[in-house]
Amino acid sequence: AQSVTQPDIHITVSEGASLELRCNYSYGATPYLFWYVQSPGQGLQLLLKYFSGDTLVQGIKGFEAEFKRSQSSFNLRKPSVHWSDAAEYFCAVGARSGNTPLVFGKGTRLSVIA
Amino acid sequence: GAVVSQHPSWVICKSGTSVKIECRSLDFQATTMFWYRQFPKQSLMLMATSNEGSKATYEQGVEKDKFLINHASLTLSTLTVTSAHPEDSSFYICSARGDWQPQHFGDGTRLSIL
């Protein structure tokens, strides 16, 4: 069965510190992998996605993620967090074709302190 | 890039009324559309999948008579919450996908039933 695990429900980091949000997935085939960010009351914003090729993917707002097939992981990183990064982050996995929907993790809430 | 437009973004109505939410793909043909529901501080929960011209496939536990989904064209899907009650208050997000395209998400609709 397809599933996404985000082990950390809530993470607090200091502004300027580095960040890593964990994501592990279970999928039968080679998946598409995504990271979304959601601010309170807002929709989803795509940060980055992995389809194929270079396993280190660069996204918007200074985020990057690395696909590690051997670990079934797609962790999100940022070298220096800004206060505006406080939000909910969702990892998702999906098929490369067909009509199956994305499967989302439960999300990680990021708080940023001064 | 591809854009999905969801309307309205926020609706408040009295208990017992029906509410229609529209989801349009603006620059691609959406062969499949998905409707998600999101409760506060939770992840997205898939409600149903609809293919153009076919009946929607509902997830277990989702009342098809309560949440009517129509996908009559390749660019438009609607979700109608019939006889809405306060427990139907939630954030509803649509998503559209074309052939060999990843899912694109609307900005969501906040539904408040008084």
Coordinates of C-alpha atoms in Angstrom, one line a residue, chain A residues 19-88:
Chain A
L19 CA 16.2 22.8 9.0
E20 CA 15.6 19.2 8.0
L21 CA 12.1 17.8 7.7
R22 CA 11.9 14.0 7.3
C23 CA 9.7 12.1 4.9
N24 CA 9.7 8.4 4.2
Y25 CA 7.4 6.7 1.7
S26 CA 6.2 3.3 0.7
Y27 CA 5.3 3.0 -3.0
G28 CA 5.1 0.1 -5.4
A29 CA 6.7 1.8 -8.3
T30 CA 9.1 4.7 -8.9
P31 CA 7.1 7.6 -7.6
Y32 CA 6.8 11.3 -8.1
L33 CA 7.7 13.0 -4.8
F34 CA 6.6 16.4 -3.6
W35 CA 6.9 18.9 -0.8
Y36 CA 4.1 21.4 -0.2
V37 CA 3.8 24.2 2.3
Q38 CA 0.6 25.5 3.7
S39 CA 0.1 28.7 5.8
P40 CA -2.9 28.9 8.1
G41 CA -6.1 29.3 6.1
Q42 CA -4.3 29.0 2.8
G43 CA -4.1 26.5 0.1
L44 CA -1.0 24.3 -0.8
Q45 CA 2.0 25.8 -2.3
L46 CA 4.4 23.5 -4.2
L47 CA 8.0 23.9 -2.8
L48 CA 9.6 21.3 -5.1
K49 CA 9.2 18.0 -6.8
Y50 CA 11.2 15.0 -7.9
F51 CA 10.4 13.1 -11.0
S52 CA 13.8 11.7 -12.2
G53 CA 17.4 12.6 -12.7
D54 CA 19.5 14.4 -10.2
T55 CA 18.4 13.2 -6.7
L56 CA 19.1 16.6 -5.1
V57 CA 16.2 18.9 -6.1
Q58 CA 16.2 22.6 -5.6
G59 CA 12.9 24.4 -4.9
I60 CA 11.5 27.8 -4.1
K61 CA 12.3 29.9 -1.0
G62 CA 15.8 28.3 -0.7
F63 CA 14.5 24.8 0.0
E64 CA 16.0 21.6 -1.3
A65 CA 15.3 17.9 -1.0
E66 CA 17.2 14.8 -1.6
F67 CA 15.7 11.6 -2.9
K68 CA 17.3 8.5 -1.5
R69 CA 15.9 5.4 -3.0
S70 CA 17.8 3.0 -0.7
Q71 CA 16.2 4.7 2.3
S72 CA 12.8 5.5 0.7
S73 CA 13.3 9.0 1.9
F74 CA 12.8 12.5 0.5
N75 CA 13.9 14.8 3.3
L76 CA 13.4 18.6 3.0
R77 CA 16.2 20.9 4.0
K78 CA 17.0 24.6 4.3
P79 CA 20.3 26.0 5.4
S80 CA 19.0 29.1 7.2
V81 CA 15.3 29.4 8.3
H82 CA 13.5 32.6 8.2
W83 CA 10.5 33.5 10.5
S84 CA 8.3 33.5 7.4
D85 CA 9.0 29.8 7.0
A86 CA 6.7 29.0 9.9
A87 CA 3.9 26.9 8.4
E88 CA 2.7 23.3 7.9

